[in-house]
């Protein structure tokens, strides 16, 4: 589709991150040439087959302009989610911004839990065990790679 609206009015630097398994924050910056009264609105679809939903909890800047959104109870599927940010201004038409994201790629994982270390000085070895972080979209342990940094004193 043709991008209607004033050049440079669409949002910039759009990014989202999922944390604590089901919380998602999306943020952006106002278009560099957007009029000062521009207000932005975020819509997203969890998959191609879901209805689009508008953000329910906007993050606002000091001027009351929507510059992000907080989502709760996000379910991560292996499908692609679709985001659209449009804007309005009394001075001009605002270009929209769209992006598709595989949600599992933006998930910030919790650290492993229940870490235990058992060392046997006579054998000169240690056994380190842990539980993988909880995630919403997979029960596969092979999805994880771990790095252990051992420092001797």
Short mmCIF file of C-alpha atoms in Angstrom, two decimals:
data_model
loop_
_atom_site.label_atom_id
_atom_site.label_comp_id
_atom_site.label_asym_id
_atom_site.label_seq_id
_atom_site.Cartn_x
_atom_site.Cartn_y
_atom_site.Cartn_z
CA UNK A 1 0.00 0.00 0.00
CA UNK A 2 1.01 3.58 -0.59
CA UNK A 3 2.26 5.28 2.57
CA UNK A 4 -0.09 8.22 2.86
CA UNK A 5 0.94 11.04 5.14
CA UNK A 6 3.79 13.42 5.64
CA UNK A 7 7.28 11.96 5.17
CA UNK A 8 9.11 11.51 8.49
CA UNK A 9 5.89 11.45 10.54
CA UNK A 10 5.79 7.67 11.18
CA UNK A 11 7.26 6.38 14.42
CA UNK A 12 10.93 5.32 14.59
CA UNK A 13 12.96 2.81 16.62
CA UNK A 14 10.06 0.46 17.36
CA UNK A 15 11.03 -2.42 19.62
CA UNK A 16 9.34 -4.91 21.91
CA UNK A 17 10.60 -7.20 24.65
CA UNK A 18 8.82 -9.96 26.57
CA UNK A 19 9.86 -10.55 30.17
CA UNK A 20 8.61 -12.53 33.20
CA UNK A 21 7.06 -15.04 30.77
CA UNK A 22 3.93 -13.06 29.86
CA UNK A 23 4.62 -9.30 30.05
CA UNK A 24 5.51 -7.35 26.90
CA UNK A 25 6.69 -3.76 26.54
CA UNK A 26 6.79 -2.05 23.16
CA UNK A 27 8.36 1.39 22.74
CA UNK A 28 9.00 3.84 19.93
CA UNK A 29 10.03 7.40 19.22
CA UNK A 30 8.00 10.05 17.48
CA UNK A 31 8.75 10.59 13.81
CA UNK A 32 11.49 13.20 13.37
CA UNK A 33 9.18 15.40 11.26
CA UNK A 34 5.90 14.66 13.05
CA UNK A 35 3.91 17.70 14.18
CA UNK A 36 4.02 18.36 17.93
CA UNK A 37 0.38 17.39 18.43
CA UNK A 38 0.80 13.93 16.84
CA UNK A 39 -0.68 11.13 18.91
CA UNK A 40 0.20 7.50 18.12
CA UNK A 41 -1.91 4.36 18.54
CA UNK A 42 -0.65 0.76 18.58
CA UNK A 43 -2.64 -2.20 17.27
CA UNK A 44 -1.48 -5.80 17.17
CA UNK A 45 -2.60 -9.25 16.10
CA UNK A 46 -1.27 -12.27 17.99
CA UNK A 47 -1.40 -14.21 14.73
CA UNK A 48 -2.75 -13.76 11.22
CA UNK A 49 -6.03 -15.33 12.35
CA UNK A 50 -6.68 -13.19 15.44
CA UNK A 51 -8.51 -9.87 15.54
CA UNK A 52 -6.43 -6.72 15.87
CA UNK A 53 -6.44 -5.20 19.37
CA UNK A 54 -5.49 -1.70 20.44
CA UNK A 55 -3.07 -1.18 23.30
CA UNK A 56 -4.86 -0.97 26.65
CA UNK A 57 -2.04 0.58 28.69
CA UNK A 58 -0.01 3.24 26.87
CA UNK A 59 3.33 4.57 28.10
CA UNK A 60 3.24 8.36 27.73
CA UNK A 61 6.00 10.95 27.48
CA UNK A 62 6.07 14.26 29.40
CA UNK A 63 3.73 15.82 26.80
CA UNK A 64 1.11 13.06 27.07
CA UNK A 65 2.09 11.52 23.73
CA UNK A 66 1.84 7.70 23.50
CA UNK A 67 5.41 6.40 23.18
CA UNK A 68 4.94 2.77 24.15
CA UNK A 69 2.58 0.12 25.40
CA UNK A 70 2.51 -2.50 28.17
CA UNK A 71 0.79 -5.82 27.57
CA UNK A 72 -0.09 -8.43 30.17
CA UNK A 73 -0.88 -12.13 29.78
CA UNK A 74 0.90 -12.42 26.43
CA UNK A 75 0.96 -15.96 25.07
CA UNK A 76 3.97 -16.73 22.92
CA UNK A 77 3.15 -18.89 19.96
CA UNK A 78 5.50 -19.95 17.21
CA UNK A 79 3.48 -17.83 14.82
CA UNK A 80 4.24 -14.29 13.72
CA UNK A 81 2.60 -11.35 15.53
CA UNK A 82 1.73 -8.22 13.57
CA UNK A 83 2.06 -4.66 14.88
CA UNK A 84 0.70 -1.42 13.40
CA UNK A 85 1.23 2.08 14.80
CA UNK A 86 -0.76 4.86 13.23
CA UNK A 87 -1.03 8.47 14.24
CA UNK A 88 -3.26 11.49 14.12
CA UNK A 89 -2.61 15.22 14.02
CA UNK A 90 -4.79 18.20 13.27
CA UNK A 91 -1.97 19.63 11.12
CA UNK A 92 -1.32 16.78 8.65
CA UNK A 93 -1.76 13.13 7.79
CA UNK A 94 0.60 10.79 9.71
CA UNK A 95 2.26 7.81 8.06
CA UNK A 96 1.66 4.43 9.66
CA UNK A 97 4.35 1.96 10.70
CA UNK A 98 3.99 -1.81 10.56
CA UNK A 99 6.21 -4.68 11.67
CA UNK A 100 5.90 -8.43 12.09
CA UNK A 101 7.77 -10.21 14.90
CA UNK A 102 8.21 -13.80 16.00
CA UNK A 103 7.53 -13.27 19.70
CA UNK A 104 9.82 -16.02 20.96
CA UNK A 105 12.76 -14.10 19.47
CA UNK A 106 12.14 -11.06 21.71
CA UNK A 107 11.69 -12.95 24.97
CA UNK A 108 14.15 -12.02 27.72
CA UNK A 109 14.56 -15.22 29.67
CA UNK A 110 14.67 -15.53 33.41
CA UNK A 111 17.89 -17.03 34.79
CA UNK A 112 18.04 -20.75 35.61
CA UNK A 113 16.69 -21.63 39.05
CA UNK A 114 17.43 -24.16 41.79
CA UNK A 115 21.16 -24.09 41.13
CA UNK A 116 23.11 -26.61 43.21
CA UNK A 117 26.85 -27.28 43.34
CA UNK A 118 28.26 -30.46 44.90
CA UNK A 119 32.03 -30.81 44.93
CA UNK A 120 34.09 -33.85 45.83
CA UNK A 121 37.61 -32.78 46.79
CA UNK A 122 38.95 -36.33 46.71
CA UNK A 123 37.87 -36.79 43.10
CA UNK A 124 38.68 -33.18 42.29
CA UNK A 125 35.35 -32.62 40.54
CA UNK A 126 32.04 -30.83 40.95
CA UNK A 127 28.51 -31.51 39.78
CA UNK A 128 26.48 -28.41 38.97
CA UNK A 129 22.75 -28.76 38.35
CA UNK A 130 19.92 -26.32 37.61
CA UNK A 131 16.42 -26.04 36.22
CA UNK A 132 15.94 -24.28 32.93
CA UNK A 133 14.07 -20.99 32.92
CA UNK A 134 10.33 -21.20 32.56
CA UNK A 135 9.07 -20.20 29.12
CA UNK A 136 5.61 -20.08 27.64
CA UNK A 137 6.13 -21.49 24.16
CA UNK A 138 8.17 -24.67 24.53
CA UNK A 139 8.92 -27.55 26.86
CA UNK A 140 12.02 -28.58 24.95
CA UNK A 141 15.24 -28.58 26.94
CA UNK A 142 17.28 -28.73 23.72
CA UNK A 143 16.30 -25.12 22.96
CA UNK A 144 18.72 -23.92 25.63
CA UNK A 145 22.47 -23.45 25.68
CA UNK A 146 24.23 -22.64 28.92
CA UNK A 147 27.57 -21.13 29.74
CA UNK A 148 29.23 -21.72 33.09
CA UNK A 149 31.93 -19.36 34.24
CA UNK A 150 34.02 -20.96 36.99
CA UNK A 151 36.46 -18.80 38.87
CA UNK A 152 39.11 -20.35 41.08
CA UNK A 153 40.28 -18.58 44.19
#
